[in-house]
């Protein structure tokens, strides 16, 4: 046979893995924005505590919850982000992730858009830097309700103008 | 326990979805059915597969049913998926500009600090509407005040002050929860502490629930060299903050919002200055 059984087994396996990455039927996920473990990008050690029940950061009515509040996040990125003067590097980089029941952030996903809200690729010097800084950021509060701890989705969105960081949202 | 938590949060989301009035579509069977599908959609938790699928059905039944585009967009906005949010809200605006420009404007301002985009939407709405264009989506600000806040953020402070004053002086307008606080901050930024104090005191008359107001009063008095009064206000700000009385939004942050560390720095700085003077 031109292609060995091993080859075809690999092809079938890769297709199955890609489906596993989506983990849902075609169409809407169980919840808008649901994330699924990606073995290529997600650190095996950090997981949601209950992957089938991840809330949203706003479900607890306290807004963004971080030790030192929003100023601490602003200070962290101001001190650590190295801007690059770059024309046409304008738009937003949004990083979505899960804060698990131990306050650890995991499963990071990046969405980049220009000022017209169209998909865009920023230079890696900007996008990778923001992603790594977000991954290293520590201080997320644990979401608690009636003495139980929950996982929640959170995002940080970075406004960029000429390669400079102008906004950190929410 | 988790089941009841889910019910609690889904109920909260449902309350925030304004119900469409399907009776207005009875002459158009397709759009009437679309409206009924939208009603089914909002009975499910916002952002759920079931909810989004009902909105999809609604749009298929009546592609001009703008309500479903706008409602389908909301969870994407709240969860940071702005490309998809914009795609859907743009469709709603295209189908019903006067119905959705205000919403898009406020969301651009509040969630993305897209000041130019928000101004563009509000000013377009002003040209199209002969009536009061109303408030932003969460009811915190009139859209004219939102426009002023955008100009403020873009550095056009004099313009922002004029817009705010003109609107606040209208006979048929009653100041909302934070209007005078923002006006006061604008005066502070223009180095007019006396006018700022007047605005903050007016803010307290309307809404005495904000640590933020007392913080800025402290700032104003400090500029005037009235350190003792300044410190009293900072201490009051800290006390209010400790009891949860401050600007708060469950999704984002208000502009000019003050945080605990901001107040503590002012109090700490004064203590250090006091020690150094001794």
PDB file of N, CA, C and O in Angstrom, chain B residues 9 95 120 126 148 150-151 190 246 260 272:
ATOM      1  N   UNK B   9     -28.735  33.247  38.660  1.00  0.00           N
ATOM      2  CA  UNK B   9     -28.028  34.069  37.687  1.00  0.00           C
ATOM      3  C   UNK B   9     -28.789  34.142  36.377  1.00  0.00           C
ATOM      4  O   UNK B   9     -28.783  35.158  35.714  1.00  0.00           O
ATOM      5  N   UNK B  95     -30.868  47.875  10.395  1.00  0.00           N
ATOM      6  CA  UNK B  95     -32.300  47.633  10.237  1.00  0.00           C
ATOM      7  C   UNK B  95     -33.145  48.681  10.952  1.00  0.00           C
ATOM      8  O   UNK B  95     -34.243  49.016  10.506  1.00  0.00           O
ATOM      9  N   UNK B 120     -19.752  59.476  17.301  1.00  0.00           N
ATOM     10  CA  UNK B 120     -20.307  59.371  15.942  1.00  0.00           C
ATOM     11  C   UNK B 120     -21.746  58.835  16.007  1.00  0.00           C
ATOM     12  O   UNK B 120     -22.653  59.368  15.359  1.00  0.00           O
ATOM     13  N   UNK B 126     -28.772  62.022  17.096  1.00  0.00           N
ATOM     14  CA  UNK B 126     -29.315  63.361  17.338  1.00  0.00           C
ATOM     15  C   UNK B 126     -29.871  63.971  16.057  1.00  0.00           C
ATOM     16  O   UNK B 126     -30.879  64.675  16.086  1.00  0.00           O
ATOM     17  N   UNK B 148     -20.573  63.907  26.318  1.00  0.00           N
ATOM     18  CA  UNK B 148     -19.686  64.832  27.027  1.00  0.00           C
ATOM     19  C   UNK B 148     -18.507  64.078  27.631  1.00  0.00           C
ATOM     20  O   UNK B 148     -17.361  64.538  27.562  1.00  0.00           O
ATOM     21  N   UNK B 150     -17.181  61.399  26.571  1.00  0.00           N
ATOM     22  CA  UNK B 150     -16.277  61.023  25.469  1.00  0.00           C
ATOM     23  C   UNK B 150     -15.387  62.202  25.083  1.00  0.00           C
ATOM     24  O   UNK B 150     -14.173  62.041  24.901  1.00  0.00           O
ATOM     25  N   UNK B 151     -15.979  63.381  24.950  1.00  0.00           N
ATOM     26  CA  UNK B 151     -15.165  64.559  24.629  1.00  0.00           C
ATOM     27  C   UNK B 151     -14.153  64.839  25.735  1.00  0.00           C
ATOM     28  O   UNK B 151     -13.019  65.229  25.490  1.00  0.00           O
ATOM     29  N   UNK B 190      -9.593  71.187  34.812  1.00  0.00           N
ATOM     30  CA  UNK B 190      -9.367  72.512  34.219  1.00  0.00           C
ATOM     31  C   UNK B 190      -8.803  73.475  35.273  1.00  0.00           C
ATOM     32  O   UNK B 190      -8.728  74.679  35.044  1.00  0.00           O
ATOM     33  N   UNK B 246     -19.641  53.339  46.750  1.00  0.00           N
ATOM     34  CA  UNK B 246     -18.806  53.948  45.708  1.00  0.00           C
ATOM     35  C   UNK B 246     -19.374  53.566  44.354  1.00  0.00           C
ATOM     36  O   UNK B 246     -20.247  52.706  44.252  1.00  0.00           O
ATOM     37  N   UNK B 260      -9.854  52.158  46.419  1.00  0.00           N
ATOM     38  CA  UNK B 260      -9.400  52.260  47.808  1.00  0.00           C
ATOM     39  C   UNK B 260      -7.959  52.764  47.868  1.00  0.00           C
ATOM     40  O   UNK B 260      -7.631  53.643  48.689  1.00  0.00           O
ATOM     41  N   UNK B 272       2.640  61.729  55.682  1.00  0.00           N
ATOM     42  CA  UNK B 272       4.085  61.893  55.459  1.00  0.00           C
ATOM     43  C   UNK B 272       4.422  63.386  55.405  1.00  0.00           C
ATOM     44  O   UNK B 272       5.390  63.829  56.017  1.00  0.00           O
TER      45      UNK B 272
END
